[in-house]
Tab-separated table of C-alpha atoms in Angstrom:
chain	number	residue	atom	x	y	z
A	23	UNK	CA	184.465	156.586	68.422
A	24	UNK	CA	184.497	157.105	64.706
A	25	UNK	CA	186.372	154.501	62.705
A	26	UNK	CA	188.547	155.986	59.994
A	27	UNK	CA	191.518	154.995	57.896
A	28	UNK	CA	193.792	156.360	60.592
A	29	UNK	CA	192.558	153.989	63.321
A	30	UNK	CA	191.211	151.042	61.342
A	31	UNK	CA	194.220	148.796	62.065
A	32	UNK	CA	194.065	149.309	65.817
A	33	UNK	CA	190.304	148.813	65.790
A	34	UNK	CA	190.651	145.548	63.839
A	35	UNK	CA	193.241	144.225	66.319
A	36	UNK	CA	190.952	145.092	69.240
A	37	UNK	CA	188.129	143.316	67.442
A	38	UNK	CA	190.186	140.161	66.918
A	39	UNK	CA	191.352	140.119	70.539
A	40	UNK	CA	187.747	140.506	71.725
A	41	UNK	CA	188.232	143.906	73.243
A	42	UNK	CA	185.619	145.700	71.127
A	43	UNK	CA	182.114	146.264	72.456
A	44	UNK	CA	179.134	145.278	70.266
A	45	UNK	CA	178.436	148.843	69.167
A	46	UNK	CA	181.970	149.380	67.906
A	47	UNK	CA	182.004	145.903	66.369
A	48	UNK	CA	178.906	146.835	64.376
A	49	UNK	CA	180.532	150.123	63.405
A	50	UNK	CA	183.633	148.192	62.250
A	51	UNK	CA	181.544	145.842	60.138
A	52	UNK	CA	179.828	148.833	58.556
A	53	UNK	CA	183.198	150.437	57.824
A	54	UNK	CA	184.505	147.225	56.218
A	55	UNK	CA	181.386	147.016	54.089
A	56	UNK	CA	182.026	150.540	52.843
A	57	UNK	CA	185.781	149.877	52.427
A	58	UNK	CA	186.201	146.280	51.158
A	59	UNK	CA	189.962	146.751	50.635
A	60	UNK	CA	190.378	146.410	54.409
A	61	UNK	CA	188.669	143.019	54.564
A	62	UNK	CA	191.789	141.243	53.357
A	63	UNK	CA	193.767	143.043	56.032
A	64	UNK	CA	191.398	141.731	58.682
A	65	UNK	CA	191.869	138.129	57.514
A	66	UNK	CA	195.658	138.637	57.504
A	67	UNK	CA	195.542	139.828	61.094
A	68	UNK	CA	193.325	136.887	62.050
A	69	UNK	CA	195.876	134.424	60.672
A	70	UNK	CA	198.648	136.152	62.585
A	71	UNK	CA	197.087	135.813	66.028
A	72	UNK	CA	198.482	132.719	67.794
A	73	UNK	CA	196.271	130.802	70.155
A	74	UNK	CA	197.654	129.137	73.362
A	75	UNK	CA	200.544	126.908	72.356
A	76	UNK	CA	200.196	123.365	73.640
A	77	UNK	CA	202.998	121.911	71.645
A	78	UNK	CA	205.572	119.905	73.624
A	79	UNK	CA	209.176	119.004	73.043
A	80	UNK	CA	209.136	115.293	72.476
A	81	UNK	CA	212.788	114.591	73.097
A	82	UNK	CA	212.950	115.623	76.749
A	83	UNK	CA	213.943	112.183	77.976
A	84	UNK	CA	216.916	112.241	75.661
A	85	UNK	CA	218.244	115.271	77.481
A	86	UNK	CA	218.052	113.643	80.917
A	87	UNK	CA	221.169	112.049	82.281
A	88	UNK	CA	221.778	109.010	84.407
A	89	UNK	CA	224.855	107.764	86.185
A	90	UNK	CA	225.504	105.484	83.255
A	91	UNK	CA	225.748	108.579	81.063
A	92	UNK	CA	228.767	109.782	83.006
A	93	UNK	CA	231.773	108.460	81.136
A	94	UNK	CA	233.982	108.093	84.200
A	95	UNK	CA	233.993	108.453	87.963
A	96	UNK	CA	236.010	111.394	89.192
A	97	UNK	CA	236.734	112.933	92.599
A	98	UNK	CA	234.029	115.491	91.766
A	99	UNK	CA	231.250	112.969	91.281
A	100	UNK	CA	232.561	110.235	93.585
A	101	UNK	CA	230.307	111.268	96.503
A	102	UNK	CA	227.295	111.315	94.228
A	103	UNK	CA	228.074	107.797	93.027
A	104	UNK	CA	228.562	106.544	96.586
A	105	UNK	CA	225.258	108.039	97.763
A	106	UNK	CA	223.439	106.679	94.722
A	107	UNK	CA	224.938	103.278	95.452
A	108	UNK	CA	223.796	103.416	99.091
A	109	UNK	CA	220.334	104.524	97.940
A	110	UNK	CA	220.111	101.607	95.527
A	111	UNK	CA	219.957	103.832	92.471
A	112	UNK	CA	222.958	102.425	90.632
A	113	UNK	CA	222.668	99.730	88.055
A	114	UNK	CA	224.917	96.698	87.994
A	115	UNK	CA	227.420	98.237	85.581
A	116	UNK	CA	227.731	101.469	87.570
A	117	UNK	CA	228.170	99.542	90.810
A	118	UNK	CA	231.007	97.618	89.207
A	119	UNK	CA	232.543	100.849	87.929
A	120	UNK	CA	232.393	102.351	91.410
A	121	UNK	CA	234.004	99.275	92.968
A	122	UNK	CA	236.796	99.420	90.415
A	123	UNK	CA	237.321	103.113	91.087
A	124	UNK	CA	237.592	102.487	94.834
A	125	UNK	CA	240.085	99.694	94.218
A	126	UNK	CA	242.187	102.022	92.114
A	127	UNK	CA	241.958	104.795	94.724
A	128	UNK	CA	242.556	103.264	98.181
A	129	UNK	CA	242.320	106.718	99.796
A	130	UNK	CA	238.614	106.683	98.884
A	131	UNK	CA	238.030	103.358	100.586
A	132	UNK	CA	237.099	104.919	103.932
A	133	UNK	CA	234.595	107.331	102.390
A	134	UNK	CA	232.971	104.538	100.424
A	135	UNK	CA	232.694	102.445	103.607
A	136	UNK	CA	231.216	105.380	105.543
A	137	UNK	CA	228.572	105.990	102.901
A	138	UNK	CA	227.505	102.372	103.128
A	139	UNK	CA	226.866	102.764	106.852
A	140	UNK	CA	224.844	105.954	106.749
A	141	UNK	CA	221.445	104.287	106.833
A	142	UNK	CA	219.523	105.191	109.962
A	143	UNK	CA	217.806	102.403	111.814
A	144	UNK	CA	214.649	103.038	113.819
A	145	UNK	CA	214.881	102.555	117.561
A	146	UNK	CA	212.120	99.993	117.990
A	147	UNK	CA	212.302	100.270	121.757
A	148	UNK	CA	210.612	103.666	121.477
A	149	UNK	CA	206.896	103.007	121.473
A	150	UNK	CA	203.879	105.187	121.798
A	151	UNK	CA	202.162	104.412	125.073
A	152	UNK	CA	198.475	105.166	125.280
A	153	UNK	CA	197.321	103.785	121.956
A	154	UNK	CA	194.059	102.751	123.548
A	155	UNK	CA	193.231	106.387	124.123
A	156	UNK	CA	193.607	107.026	120.423
A	157	UNK	CA	191.265	104.230	119.507
A	158	UNK	CA	187.586	104.818	118.922
A	159	UNK	CA	184.454	102.881	119.536
A	160	UNK	CA	181.185	103.077	117.693
A	161	UNK	CA	179.607	106.333	118.718
A	162	UNK	CA	175.890	106.021	119.443
A	163	UNK	CA	173.595	108.932	118.692
A	164	UNK	CA	172.747	111.005	121.761
A	165	UNK	CA	169.145	109.814	121.839
A	166	UNK	CA	170.241	106.178	121.700
A	167	UNK	CA	172.816	106.776	124.426
A	168	UNK	CA	170.143	108.154	126.752
A	169	UNK	CA	167.930	105.194	125.911
A	170	UNK	CA	170.696	102.732	126.776
A	171	UNK	CA	171.398	104.675	129.951
A	172	UNK	CA	167.731	104.566	130.992
A	173	UNK	CA	167.501	100.887	130.125
A	174	UNK	CA	170.563	100.208	132.242
A	175	UNK	CA	169.044	101.916	135.267
A	176	UNK	CA	165.723	100.146	134.738
A	177	UNK	CA	167.471	96.790	134.450
A	178	UNK	CA	169.406	97.455	137.638
A	179	UNK	CA	166.260	98.359	139.564
A	180	UNK	CA	164.446	95.311	138.192
A	181	UNK	CA	167.340	93.116	139.289
A	182	UNK	CA	167.269	94.577	142.782
A	183	UNK	CA	163.508	94.092	143.115
A	184	UNK	CA	163.804	90.505	141.893
A	185	UNK	CA	166.517	89.811	144.430
A	186	UNK	CA	164.403	91.348	147.178
A	187	UNK	CA	161.433	89.205	146.191
A	188	UNK	CA	163.524	86.055	146.189
A	189	UNK	CA	164.833	86.896	149.657
A	190	UNK	CA	161.364	87.688	150.990
A	191	UNK	CA	159.940	84.332	149.857
A	192	UNK	CA	162.335	82.301	152.012
A	193	UNK	CA	160.374	80.384	154.721
A	194	UNK	CA	160.146	82.519	157.873
A	195	UNK	CA	161.509	81.272	161.154
A	196	UNK	CA	158.840	80.540	163.769
A	197	UNK	CA	159.050	82.507	166.992
A	198	UNK	CA	158.730	80.876	170.399
A	199	UNK	CA	158.042	81.858	173.964
A	200	UNK	CA	160.649	83.725	175.966
A	201	UNK	CA	159.600	82.109	179.293
A	202	UNK	CA	162.362	80.548	181.310
A	203	UNK	CA	162.150	77.000	182.747
A	204	UNK	CA	164.199	73.806	182.919
A	205	UNK	CA	164.015	71.494	179.951
A	206	UNK	CA	161.748	68.480	180.335
A	207	UNK	CA	161.982	66.489	177.161
A	208	UNK	CA	164.184	66.371	174.088
A	209	UNK	CA	163.321	68.397	171.045
A	210	UNK	CA	162.048	66.496	168.051
A	211	UNK	CA	162.662	68.149	164.766
A	212	UNK	CA	161.350	67.023	161.407
A	213	UNK	CA	164.110	67.496	158.921
A	214	UNK	CA	164.706	66.111	155.450
A	215	UNK	CA	168.070	64.608	156.411
A	216	UNK	CA	168.206	62.935	159.848
A	217	UNK	CA	171.957	63.207	160.156
A	218	UNK	CA	172.306	66.744	158.998
A	219	UNK	CA	173.876	69.498	160.999
A	220	UNK	CA	171.415	72.235	161.752
A	221	UNK	CA	171.847	75.760	162.983
A	222	UNK	CA	169.959	76.720	166.095
A	223	UNK	CA	169.311	80.337	166.939
A	224	UNK	CA	169.206	81.001	170.681
A	225	UNK	CA	168.229	84.267	172.318
A	226	UNK	CA	169.330	85.449	175.762
A	227	UNK	CA	166.985	87.649	177.821
A	228	UNK	CA	169.687	90.018	179.062
A	229	UNK	CA	171.073	91.299	175.859
A	230	UNK	CA	168.233	90.394	173.506
A	231	UNK	CA	170.782	89.221	171.075
A	232	UNK	CA	170.615	86.242	168.781
A	233	UNK	CA	173.346	83.669	168.670
A	234	UNK	CA	173.787	81.038	166.069
A	235	UNK	CA	174.809	77.806	167.753
A	236	UNK	CA	175.819	74.686	165.875
A	237	UNK	CA	173.788	71.631	166.850
A	238	UNK	CA	173.712	68.031	165.674
A	239	UNK	CA	170.657	66.059	164.659
A	240	UNK	CA	171.031	62.516	165.958
A	241	UNK	CA	168.129	60.354	164.831
A	242	UNK	CA	164.723	60.309	163.244
A	243	UNK	CA	163.197	61.626	166.453
A	244	UNK	CA	165.772	64.215	166.455
A	245	UNK	CA	167.490	65.400	169.567
A	246	UNK	CA	169.213	68.671	169.224
A	247	UNK	CA	172.297	68.915	171.319
A	248	UNK	CA	173.741	72.351	171.601
A	249	UNK	CA	177.461	71.824	171.517
A	250	UNK	CA	178.559	75.374	171.869
A	251	UNK	CA	176.389	77.762	173.850
A	252	UNK	CA	176.936	81.492	173.337
A	253	UNK	CA	178.315	81.868	176.860
A	254	UNK	CA	177.884	79.447	179.673
A	255	UNK	CA	176.957	82.068	182.249
A	256	UNK	CA	174.110	83.215	180.031
A	257	UNK	CA	170.777	81.476	180.019
A	258	UNK	CA	169.072	80.884	176.762
A	259	UNK	CA	165.503	82.143	176.772
A	260	UNK	CA	164.326	80.756	173.467
A	261	UNK	CA	165.480	78.429	170.785
A	262	UNK	CA	164.439	78.111	167.186
A	263	UNK	CA	166.122	75.953	164.640
A	264	UNK	CA	166.330	77.357	161.143
A	265	UNK	CA	164.264	75.648	158.477
A	266	UNK	CA	162.804	73.208	161.003
A	267	UNK	CA	159.792	72.777	163.211
A	268	UNK	CA	160.514	71.970	166.841
A	269	UNK	CA	158.116	69.615	168.542
A	270	UNK	CA	160.199	69.078	171.630
A	271	UNK	CA	163.726	69.761	172.720
A	272	UNK	CA	166.303	68.580	175.163
A	273	UNK	CA	169.020	70.973	176.145
A	274	UNK	CA	171.592	69.594	178.541
A	275	UNK	CA	172.672	71.594	181.633
A	276	UNK	CA	173.916	74.148	182.354
A	277	UNK	CA	171.730	75.689	179.694
A	278	UNK	CA	168.245	75.996	181.109
A	279	UNK	CA	165.608	76.595	178.543
A	280	UNK	CA	161.873	76.700	178.767
A	281	UNK	CA	160.862	74.131	176.262
A	282	UNK	CA	157.398	73.455	177.585
A	283	UNK	CA	155.825	75.778	175.152
A	284	UNK	CA	157.845	74.658	172.223
A	285	UNK	CA	155.197	72.228	171.093
A	286	UNK	CA	153.021	75.165	170.123
A	287	UNK	CA	154.812	78.071	168.526
A	288	UNK	CA	153.961	81.358	170.156
A	289	UNK	CA	154.731	84.563	168.349
A	290	UNK	CA	157.076	86.912	170.089
A	291	UNK	CA	155.631	90.244	171.272
A	292	UNK	CA	155.576	92.865	168.578
A	293	UNK	CA	156.389	90.418	165.844
A	294	UNK	CA	154.229	89.282	163.037
A	295	UNK	CA	152.400	85.999	163.493
A	296	UNK	CA	153.615	83.281	161.230
A	297	UNK	CA	150.660	81.566	159.580
A	298	UNK	CA	150.420	77.804	159.308
A	299	UNK	CA	152.413	76.470	156.450
A	300	UNK	CA	155.360	78.541	157.576
A	301	UNK	CA	155.303	81.118	154.809
A	302	UNK	CA	154.213	84.706	154.662
A	303	UNK	CA	152.676	85.034	151.229
A	304	UNK	CA	152.166	88.770	151.477
A	305	UNK	CA	154.531	91.398	150.138
A	306	UNK	CA	154.791	95.028	151.104
A	307	UNK	CA	157.243	97.865	150.645
A	308	UNK	CA	157.994	97.660	154.352
A	309	UNK	CA	159.049	94.048	153.979
A	310	UNK	CA	161.114	94.913	150.962
A	311	UNK	CA	162.777	97.790	152.777
A	312	UNK	CA	163.585	95.585	155.731
A	313	UNK	CA	165.080	92.978	153.429
A	314	UNK	CA	167.123	95.379	151.335
A	315	UNK	CA	170.575	96.434	152.336
A	316	UNK	CA	170.630	99.892	150.845
A	317	UNK	CA	174.380	100.190	150.880
A	318	UNK	CA	174.744	96.999	148.888
A	319	UNK	CA	171.961	98.160	146.607
A	320	UNK	CA	173.798	101.417	145.977
A	321	UNK	CA	177.008	99.543	145.274
A	322	UNK	CA	175.170	97.270	142.860
A	323	UNK	CA	173.645	100.249	141.068
A	324	UNK	CA	177.053	101.920	140.728
A	325	UNK	CA	178.589	98.689	139.433
A	326	UNK	CA	175.784	98.293	136.918
A	327	UNK	CA	176.092	101.911	135.872
A	328	UNK	CA	179.845	101.525	135.339
A	329	UNK	CA	179.318	98.371	133.311
A	330	UNK	CA	176.690	99.892	131.068
A	331	UNK	CA	178.316	103.259	130.528
A	332	UNK	CA	181.989	102.183	130.729
A	333	UNK	CA	182.428	104.724	133.531
A	334	UNK	CA	184.646	104.370	136.558
A	335	UNK	CA	182.488	105.669	139.351
A	336	UNK	CA	183.190	104.450	142.868
A	337	UNK	CA	181.160	104.808	146.034
A	338	UNK	CA	182.936	104.649	149.371
A	339	UNK	CA	181.763	105.223	152.920
A	340	UNK	CA	183.608	106.018	156.090
A	341	UNK	CA	182.502	104.289	159.312
A	342	UNK	CA	183.267	105.239	162.888
A	343	UNK	CA	184.202	102.813	165.681
A	344	UNK	CA	180.554	101.896	166.254
A	345	UNK	CA	179.968	101.161	162.626
A	346	UNK	CA	177.980	104.302	161.993
A	347	UNK	CA	178.368	106.005	158.635
A	348	UNK	CA	180.480	109.143	158.990
A	349	UNK	CA	180.904	110.120	155.366
A	350	UNK	CA	180.219	109.183	151.792
A	351	UNK	CA	182.399	109.776	148.768
A	352	UNK	CA	181.556	109.495	145.100
A	353	UNK	CA	184.719	109.138	143.062
A	354	UNK	CA	185.742	109.071	139.438
A	355	UNK	CA	189.043	108.444	137.752
A	356	UNK	CA	190.073	112.064	137.949
A	357	UNK	CA	188.205	113.511	140.911
A	358	UNK	CA	186.069	112.602	143.895
A	359	UNK	CA	183.228	114.289	145.726
A	360	UNK	CA	183.338	113.801	149.472
A	361	UNK	CA	180.850	115.683	151.612
A	362	UNK	CA	180.971	119.182	150.154
A	363	UNK	CA	184.517	118.918	148.902
A	364	UNK	CA	185.633	118.146	145.368
A	365	UNK	CA	189.180	116.881	144.962
B	16	UNK	CA	187.682	103.788	106.201
B	17	UNK	CA	185.910	101.932	108.985
B	18	UNK	CA	186.421	102.329	112.721
B	19	UNK	CA	188.159	98.944	112.811
B	20	UNK	CA	190.565	100.099	110.095
B	21	UNK	CA	191.121	103.342	111.968
B	22	UNK	CA	191.957	101.420	115.151
B	23	UNK	CA	194.254	99.123	113.188
B	24	UNK	CA	196.086	102.175	111.883
B	25	UNK	CA	196.676	103.166	115.506
B	26	UNK	CA	198.246	99.771	116.186
B	27	UNK	CA	200.255	99.777	112.979
B	28	UNK	CA	201.541	103.329	112.682
B	29	UNK	CA	201.356	105.179	116.003
B	30	UNK	CA	204.793	103.911	117.060
B	31	UNK	CA	206.435	104.847	113.763
B	32	UNK	CA	204.956	108.331	113.733
B	33	UNK	CA	205.915	108.821	117.363
B	34	UNK	CA	209.530	107.789	116.678
B	35	UNK	CA	209.696	110.008	113.607
B	36	UNK	CA	208.390	113.057	115.439
B	37	UNK	CA	210.354	112.363	118.601
B	38	UNK	CA	213.629	112.127	116.705
B	39	UNK	CA	212.860	115.409	115.018
B	40	UNK	CA	211.566	117.377	117.951
B	41	UNK	CA	213.472	115.762	120.820
B	42	UNK	CA	210.539	116.424	123.111
B	43	UNK	CA	208.455	113.521	124.398
B	44	UNK	CA	205.397	115.549	125.304
B	45	UNK	CA	205.368	117.484	122.036
B	46	UNK	CA	205.800	114.252	120.113
B	47	UNK	CA	202.840	112.734	121.936
B	48	UNK	CA	200.785	115.831	121.187
B	49	UNK	CA	201.633	115.610	117.501
B	50	UNK	CA	200.606	111.943	117.367
B	51	UNK	CA	197.339	112.721	119.097
B	52	UNK	CA	196.650	115.708	116.829
B	53	UNK	CA	197.426	113.582	113.806
B	54	UNK	CA	194.932	110.907	114.765
B	55	UNK	CA	192.351	113.549	115.643
B	56	UNK	CA	192.692	114.915	112.122
B	57	UNK	CA	192.440	111.421	110.677
B	58	UNK	CA	189.281	110.791	112.698
B	59	UNK	CA	187.707	113.965	111.320
B	60	UNK	CA	188.483	112.861	107.766
B	61	UNK	CA	187.912	109.164	108.287
B	62	UNK	CA	185.405	108.968	105.465
B	63	UNK	CA	187.832	110.546	103.000
B	64	UNK	CA	190.994	108.558	103.722
B	65	UNK	CA	191.276	105.056	102.313
B	66	UNK	CA	193.078	102.315	104.278
B	67	UNK	CA	195.747	102.062	101.563
B	68	UNK	CA	196.645	105.736	101.928
B	69	UNK	CA	196.328	106.003	105.669
B	70	UNK	CA	200.032	105.632	106.454
B	71	UNK	CA	200.977	108.301	103.977
B	72	UNK	CA	198.204	110.551	105.280
B	73	UNK	CA	199.338	110.070	108.873
B	74	UNK	CA	202.993	110.814	108.172
B	75	UNK	CA	202.115	113.792	106.001
B	76	UNK	CA	199.820	115.209	108.657
B	77	UNK	CA	202.292	114.538	111.440
B	78	UNK	CA	205.107	116.140	109.438
B	79	UNK	CA	203.139	119.318	108.745
B	80	UNK	CA	201.868	119.509	112.308
B	81	UNK	CA	205.428	119.226	113.536
B	82	UNK	CA	206.708	121.858	111.112
B	83	UNK	CA	203.941	124.211	112.223
B	84	UNK	CA	204.894	123.730	115.865
B	85	UNK	CA	208.586	124.185	115.150
B	86	UNK	CA	207.919	127.369	113.250
B	87	UNK	CA	205.640	128.676	115.942
B	88	UNK	CA	207.989	128.004	118.765
B	89	UNK	CA	211.127	128.760	116.781
B	90	UNK	CA	212.770	125.857	118.436
B	91	UNK	CA	215.056	125.006	115.562
B	92	UNK	CA	218.658	125.845	116.333
B	93	UNK	CA	220.476	127.146	113.232
B	94	UNK	CA	222.752	124.598	111.627
B	95	UNK	CA	225.656	127.060	111.587
B	96	UNK	CA	225.524	127.345	115.381
B	97	UNK	CA	225.798	123.616	115.754
B	98	UNK	CA	228.592	123.307	113.285
B	99	UNK	CA	230.891	125.514	115.365
B	100	UNK	CA	231.443	122.799	117.909
B	101	UNK	CA	231.051	119.941	115.467
B	102	UNK	CA	234.425	118.437	116.128
B	103	UNK	CA	234.834	119.487	119.725
B	104	UNK	CA	232.146	117.565	121.505
B	105	UNK	CA	234.577	115.639	123.703
B	106	UNK	CA	231.933	112.956	123.980
B	107	UNK	CA	232.565	109.233	123.956
B	108	UNK	CA	230.438	107.029	121.722
B	109	UNK	CA	229.486	103.412	122.078
B	110	UNK	CA	228.661	102.793	118.434
B	111	UNK	CA	228.088	104.089	114.951
B	112	UNK	CA	224.348	104.387	115.387
B	113	UNK	CA	224.835	106.676	118.362
B	114	UNK	CA	227.017	109.012	116.338
B	115	UNK	CA	224.507	108.927	113.513
B	116	UNK	CA	221.670	109.762	115.888
B	117	UNK	CA	223.608	112.767	117.103
B	118	UNK	CA	224.618	113.814	113.623
B	119	UNK	CA	221.068	113.662	112.261
B	120	UNK	CA	219.973	116.145	114.904
B	121	UNK	CA	222.413	118.670	113.496
B	122	UNK	CA	220.772	118.655	110.080
B	123	UNK	CA	218.205	121.280	109.086
B	124	UNK	CA	214.620	120.143	109.672
B	125	UNK	CA	213.854	119.548	105.977
B	126	UNK	CA	216.916	117.409	105.365
B	127	UNK	CA	216.424	115.532	108.606
B	128	UNK	CA	212.800	114.746	107.850
B	129	UNK	CA	213.371	113.444	104.340
B	130	UNK	CA	216.265	111.242	105.472
B	131	UNK	CA	214.196	109.867	108.333
B	132	UNK	CA	211.230	109.160	106.076
B	133	UNK	CA	213.597	107.459	103.653
B	134	UNK	CA	215.500	105.371	106.209
B	135	UNK	CA	212.952	104.723	108.946
B	136	UNK	CA	209.910	104.137	106.786
B	137	UNK	CA	211.457	103.291	103.419
B	138	UNK	CA	209.435	105.774	101.435
B	139	UNK	CA	210.293	106.423	97.782
B	140	UNK	CA	211.378	109.874	96.653
B	141	UNK	CA	208.022	110.708	95.079
B	142	UNK	CA	206.161	109.635	98.217
B	143	UNK	CA	208.388	111.799	100.390
B	144	UNK	CA	207.850	114.655	97.949
B	145	UNK	CA	204.080	114.420	98.230
B	146	UNK	CA	204.277	114.179	102.020
B	147	UNK	CA	206.564	117.114	102.539
B	148	UNK	CA	205.286	119.335	99.744
B	149	UNK	CA	208.703	119.359	98.104
B	150	UNK	CA	209.467	118.362	94.538
B	151	UNK	CA	211.080	115.019	93.881
B	152	UNK	CA	214.251	116.787	92.774
B	153	UNK	CA	214.351	118.745	96.022
B	154	UNK	CA	213.989	115.524	97.975
B	155	UNK	CA	216.925	114.015	96.107
B	156	UNK	CA	219.031	117.094	96.702
B	157	UNK	CA	218.158	117.164	100.423
B	158	UNK	CA	219.020	113.501	100.797
B	159	UNK	CA	222.283	114.009	98.929
B	160	UNK	CA	223.268	116.989	101.091
B	161	UNK	CA	222.176	115.252	104.255
B	162	UNK	CA	224.204	112.135	103.473
B	163	UNK	CA	227.221	114.234	102.642
B	164	UNK	CA	226.945	115.982	105.975
B	165	UNK	CA	226.510	112.717	107.859
B	166	UNK	CA	229.508	111.212	106.128
B	167	UNK	CA	231.657	114.203	106.981
B	168	UNK	CA	230.415	114.177	110.576
B	169	UNK	CA	231.104	110.478	110.924
B	170	UNK	CA	234.539	110.879	109.319
B	171	UNK	CA	235.479	113.651	111.679
B	172	UNK	CA	234.318	111.721	114.751
B	173	UNK	CA	236.152	108.590	113.615
B	174	UNK	CA	239.276	110.641	113.154
B	175	UNK	CA	238.903	112.007	116.695
B	176	UNK	CA	238.277	108.557	118.140
């Protein structure tokens, strides 16, 4: 573009508004240098351009109105006054004015009363149930959660093993001969308390079943009297008091027991010999397995797992008439797995 | 905001928010959903919300969640429809509060919400304005119109009784 006297004004305005590219700006400067009479025009234009106006009207608050600015209460503004009064927006003077107006206009009394009663009151009987579900606990990082989980399982297993060890270290009960013969002499038992009640385990040959029979220790040379035999028609084939060593025994009729061999404990066939001292110091997995009740162990593990992880697992089993396990079910709060079925 | 402060906000404000939403939506399940959504949103922004502002944040969030649901489901009955049978309900009332509860349901959602925030929770006009996204002047106008309507409704019912 060539700047000339015909377009100099428009070019200057573009320049002042920043719309001119550098080439044209340079051309304009060159033109002004050649035609100095236009320089004054440029400064006039510059003065005329107004930048963003940030001026504010300082008397705004004077224009605003309040209820006190209303010279009188009329039917047109009566509702507004009543609502303002109920909202607590009226000053003392305006409240007095409103009361006077209502006194002078009895027909407005009902409206004024209604406005005073328009405040809603919350129904406090309505409550949100289930707040606990909204609450949060400290969230552990995933790695830490797995660590806690593993530690929980390890602690549970350690507890079970400890329990098994404690059970296995109880003094074993000596086994005696199963031979059958009439009693000859009373049994003498060395016990810490001469007058204590002891439990005597008696076995019958027919059913090979153990019965626990209460017996009474009478003196220092203790005579065990079996007060309640398992069944009178059954003959007891062996007798072994718990936590005691029998030297001799006297069992009154009709219970006929071979007590001749009771002076020397004889291990029962197929059973482990009890060493002198009465304790089996050895420990094997077989012993542990025989001591552990796996169902109780499983229940303990589930309980421990629930405690550590705040879960609600449950383990239930179904037994038949003979006490055999028919089914297992693993349940949670919302579903359960029983056999192959998920409910 | 700590987890303890978050849990305290559940104890302190869950009931109020639930009542506010329930009165607006008249739907127990939806009201429960809104409360749960509101606290979910608070949990996400727990580090940004201070304990002093938590009540305002909760009510604001609950209000907007509710409005979104209402708009989506178009559950709002037009005020004009309700006004047709305004004076012909034939219902018996046991007290003023019962009539008020019925009357408030006939207000448009905006008016109803600002009046509830004002009366139930005692918020100031500017607080209600920031919660609802209205201007303070709009809040005043809505409260004025709402009160006028309630007064007229109450007057008409009293006249019938």
